[in-house]
CSV table of C-alpha atoms in Angstrom, one decimal:
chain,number,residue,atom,x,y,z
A,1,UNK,CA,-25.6,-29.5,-25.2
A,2,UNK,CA,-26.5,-26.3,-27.1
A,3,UNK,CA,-24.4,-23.1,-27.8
A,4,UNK,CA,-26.0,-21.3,-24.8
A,5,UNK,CA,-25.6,-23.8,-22.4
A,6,UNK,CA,-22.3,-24.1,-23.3
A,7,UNK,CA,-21.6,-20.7,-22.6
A,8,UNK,CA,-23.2,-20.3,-19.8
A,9,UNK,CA,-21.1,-23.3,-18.4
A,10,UNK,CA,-18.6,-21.6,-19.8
A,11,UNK,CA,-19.1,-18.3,-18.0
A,12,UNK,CA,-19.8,-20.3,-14.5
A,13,UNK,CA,-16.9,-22.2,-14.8
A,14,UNK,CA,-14.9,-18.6,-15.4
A,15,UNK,CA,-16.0,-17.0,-12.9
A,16,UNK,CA,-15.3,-20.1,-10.2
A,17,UNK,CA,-11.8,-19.9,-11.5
A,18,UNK,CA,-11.7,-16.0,-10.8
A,19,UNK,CA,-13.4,-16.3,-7.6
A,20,UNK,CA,-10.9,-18.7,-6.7
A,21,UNK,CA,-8.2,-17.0,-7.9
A,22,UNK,CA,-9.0,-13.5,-5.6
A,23,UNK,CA,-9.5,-15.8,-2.8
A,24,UNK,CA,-6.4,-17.0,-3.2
A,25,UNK,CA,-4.8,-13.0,-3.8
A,26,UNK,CA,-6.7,-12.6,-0.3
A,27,UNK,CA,-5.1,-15.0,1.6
A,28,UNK,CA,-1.9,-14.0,0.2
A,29,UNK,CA,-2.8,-10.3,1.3
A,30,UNK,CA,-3.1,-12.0,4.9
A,31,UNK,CA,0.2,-13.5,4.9
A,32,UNK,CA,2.0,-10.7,3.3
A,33,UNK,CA,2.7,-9.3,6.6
A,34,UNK,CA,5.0,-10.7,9.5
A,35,UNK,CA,2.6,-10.0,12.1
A,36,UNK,CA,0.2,-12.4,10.2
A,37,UNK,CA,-2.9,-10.5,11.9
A,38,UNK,CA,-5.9,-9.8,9.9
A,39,UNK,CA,-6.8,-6.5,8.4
A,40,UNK,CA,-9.8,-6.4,11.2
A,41,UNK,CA,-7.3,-6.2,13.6
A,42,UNK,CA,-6.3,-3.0,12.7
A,43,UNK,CA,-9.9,-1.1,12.6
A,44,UNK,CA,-10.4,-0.3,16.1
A,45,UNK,CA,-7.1,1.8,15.4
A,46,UNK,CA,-7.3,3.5,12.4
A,47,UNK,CA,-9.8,6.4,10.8
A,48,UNK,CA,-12.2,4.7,8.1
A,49,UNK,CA,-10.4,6.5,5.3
A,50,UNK,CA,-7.0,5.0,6.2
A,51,UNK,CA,-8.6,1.7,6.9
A,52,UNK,CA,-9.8,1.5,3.6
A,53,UNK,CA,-5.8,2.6,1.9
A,54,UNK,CA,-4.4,0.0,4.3
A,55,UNK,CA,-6.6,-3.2,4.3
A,56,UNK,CA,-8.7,-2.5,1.0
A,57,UNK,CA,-6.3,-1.4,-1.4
A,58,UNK,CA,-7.9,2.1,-1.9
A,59,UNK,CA,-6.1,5.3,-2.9
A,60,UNK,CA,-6.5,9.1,-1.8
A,61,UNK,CA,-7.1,11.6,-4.3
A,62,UNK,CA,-3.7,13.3,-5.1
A,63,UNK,CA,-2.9,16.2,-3.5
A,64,UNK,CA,-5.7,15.9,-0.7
A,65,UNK,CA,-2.7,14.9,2.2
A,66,UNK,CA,-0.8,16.9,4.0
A,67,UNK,CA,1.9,14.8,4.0
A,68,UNK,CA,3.1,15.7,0.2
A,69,UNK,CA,3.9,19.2,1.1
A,70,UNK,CA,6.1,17.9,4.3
A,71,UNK,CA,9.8,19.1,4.1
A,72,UNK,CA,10.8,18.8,7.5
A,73,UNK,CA,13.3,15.9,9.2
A,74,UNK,CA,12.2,12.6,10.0
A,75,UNK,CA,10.7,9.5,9.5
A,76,UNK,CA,7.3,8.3,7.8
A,77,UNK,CA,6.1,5.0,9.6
A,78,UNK,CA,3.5,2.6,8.6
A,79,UNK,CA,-0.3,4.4,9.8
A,80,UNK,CA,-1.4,1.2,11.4
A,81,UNK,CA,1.4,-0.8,12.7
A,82,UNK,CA,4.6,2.1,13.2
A,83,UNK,CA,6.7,0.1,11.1
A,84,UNK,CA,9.4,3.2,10.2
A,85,UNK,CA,9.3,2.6,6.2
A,86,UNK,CA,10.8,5.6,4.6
A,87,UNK,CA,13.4,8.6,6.1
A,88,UNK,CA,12.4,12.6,4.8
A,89,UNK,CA,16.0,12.1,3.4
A,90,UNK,CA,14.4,10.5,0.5
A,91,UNK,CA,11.4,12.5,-0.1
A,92,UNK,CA,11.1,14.2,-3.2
A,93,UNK,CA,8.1,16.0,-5.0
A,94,UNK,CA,7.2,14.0,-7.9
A,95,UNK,CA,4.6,16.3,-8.9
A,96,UNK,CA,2.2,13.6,-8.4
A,97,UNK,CA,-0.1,14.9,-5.5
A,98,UNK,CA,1.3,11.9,-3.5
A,99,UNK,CA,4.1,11.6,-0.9
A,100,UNK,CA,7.2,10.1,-3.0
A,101,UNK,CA,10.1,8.5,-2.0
A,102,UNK,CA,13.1,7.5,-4.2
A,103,UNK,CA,14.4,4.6,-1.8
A,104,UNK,CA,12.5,2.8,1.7
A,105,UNK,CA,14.1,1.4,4.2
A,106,UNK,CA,16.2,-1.4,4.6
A,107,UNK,CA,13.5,-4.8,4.6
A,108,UNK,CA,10.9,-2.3,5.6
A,109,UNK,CA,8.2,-3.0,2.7
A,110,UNK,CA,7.4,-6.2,0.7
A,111,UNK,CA,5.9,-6.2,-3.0
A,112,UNK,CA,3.6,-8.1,-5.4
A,113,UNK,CA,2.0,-7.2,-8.8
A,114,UNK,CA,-0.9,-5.6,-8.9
A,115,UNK,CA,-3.3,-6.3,-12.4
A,116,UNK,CA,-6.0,-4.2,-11.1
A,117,UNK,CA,-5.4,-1.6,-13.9
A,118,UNK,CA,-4.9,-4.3,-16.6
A,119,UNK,CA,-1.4,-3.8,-17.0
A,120,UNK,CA,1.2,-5.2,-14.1
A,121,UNK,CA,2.1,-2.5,-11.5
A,122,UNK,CA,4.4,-3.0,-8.8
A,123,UNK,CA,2.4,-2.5,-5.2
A,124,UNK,CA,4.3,-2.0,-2.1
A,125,UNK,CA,3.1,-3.2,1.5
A,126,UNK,CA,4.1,-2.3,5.3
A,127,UNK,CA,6.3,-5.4,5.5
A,128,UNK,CA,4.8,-6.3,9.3
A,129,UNK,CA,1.6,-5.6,9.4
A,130,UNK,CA,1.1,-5.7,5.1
A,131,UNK,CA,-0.7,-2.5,5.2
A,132,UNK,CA,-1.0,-1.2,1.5
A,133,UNK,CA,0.7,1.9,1.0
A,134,UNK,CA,1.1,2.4,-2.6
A,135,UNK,CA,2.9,1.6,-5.8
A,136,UNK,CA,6.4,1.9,-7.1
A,137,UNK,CA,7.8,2.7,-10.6
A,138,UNK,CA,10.9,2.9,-12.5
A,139,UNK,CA,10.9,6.6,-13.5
A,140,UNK,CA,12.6,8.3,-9.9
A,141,UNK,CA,15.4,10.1,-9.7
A,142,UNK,CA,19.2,9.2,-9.0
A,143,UNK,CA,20.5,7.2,-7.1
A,144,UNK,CA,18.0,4.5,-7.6
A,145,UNK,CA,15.7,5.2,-10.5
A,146,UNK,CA,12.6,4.6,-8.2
A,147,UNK,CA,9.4,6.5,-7.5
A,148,UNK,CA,7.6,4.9,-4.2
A,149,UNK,CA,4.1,6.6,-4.3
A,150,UNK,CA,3.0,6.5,-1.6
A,151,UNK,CA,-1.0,7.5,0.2
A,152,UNK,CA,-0.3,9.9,3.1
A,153,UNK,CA,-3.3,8.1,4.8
A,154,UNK,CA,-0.8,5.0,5.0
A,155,UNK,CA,1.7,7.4,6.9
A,156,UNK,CA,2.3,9.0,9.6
A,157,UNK,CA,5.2,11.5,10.0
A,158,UNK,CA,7.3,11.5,13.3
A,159,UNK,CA,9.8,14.7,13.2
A,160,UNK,CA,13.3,14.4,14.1
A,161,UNK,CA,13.5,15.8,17.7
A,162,UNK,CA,10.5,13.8,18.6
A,163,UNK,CA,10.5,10.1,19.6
A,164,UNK,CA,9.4,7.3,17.5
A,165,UNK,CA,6.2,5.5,18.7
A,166,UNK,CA,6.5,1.9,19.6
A,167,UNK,CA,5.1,-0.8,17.1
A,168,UNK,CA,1.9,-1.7,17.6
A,169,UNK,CA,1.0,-5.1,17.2
């Protein structure tokens, strides 16, 4: 065997193993949620844009929702399933161009590490439906430390004198 085939064995056998490996991220992804439905489930429902934050992991430019300037009372549920995930009683402006939160509620969003950037982040998930709604860090304020940022596309805000929608499933 020469030093290209080697390689090139190499390279195939790499890229199996990372194949593999996001296969095994996506089935994970599936599961993540109690509803155990797949992302296409939720399409029908949702605009493309907030599809794509959801299911495929992608983020909205800061400062393009609506949602960051919100200052009103309520609740901000889960886009695709209702799920209620954070109350406007921990809403703070970060100064991140995205909605932030400095606590969720109680068992209403699951995490796993994200590489995507290189270094680990911590992503947050809808806990029923797994809906991606953004990432949390350590630099929040009091009284827990934490920053959830979140894409408004992954929210929906329900004021306090209305009525919350029921879950979809």
């Amino acid at each position: 065997m020469n030093r290209r085939t080697l390689l090139l064995s190499f390279g195939a056998g790499a890229a199996g193993i990372l194949l593999a490996a996001g296969r095994t991220a996506q089935a994970a992804e599936r599961r993540l949620g109690t509803l155990n439905l797949p992302a296409s489930h939720w399409r029908p429902l949702l605009e493309a844009a907030a599809w794509r934050v959801l299911f495929e992991e992608d983020t909205e430019r800061a400062f393009s929702s609506p949602l960051n300037g919100e200052k009103r009372a309520g609740t901000f549920i889960c886009a695709a399933c209702h799920q209620p995930l954070f109350s406007s009683d921990a809403k703070y402006d970060s100064g991140t161009g995205w909605p932030s939160f400095w606590a969720a509620l109680p068992d209403a969003v699951a995490t796993k590490t994200d590489f995507r950037l290189i270094y680990p982040r911590t992503e947050y998930h809808c806990s029923r439906c797994g809906g991606h709604q953004g990432h949390v860090f350590d630099d929040g304020p009091q009284p827990t430390g934490k920053r959830y940022c979140n894409n408004g596309l992954a929210l929906r805000f329900v004021p306090a004198a209305e009525v919350l929608p029921e879950l979809r499933s």
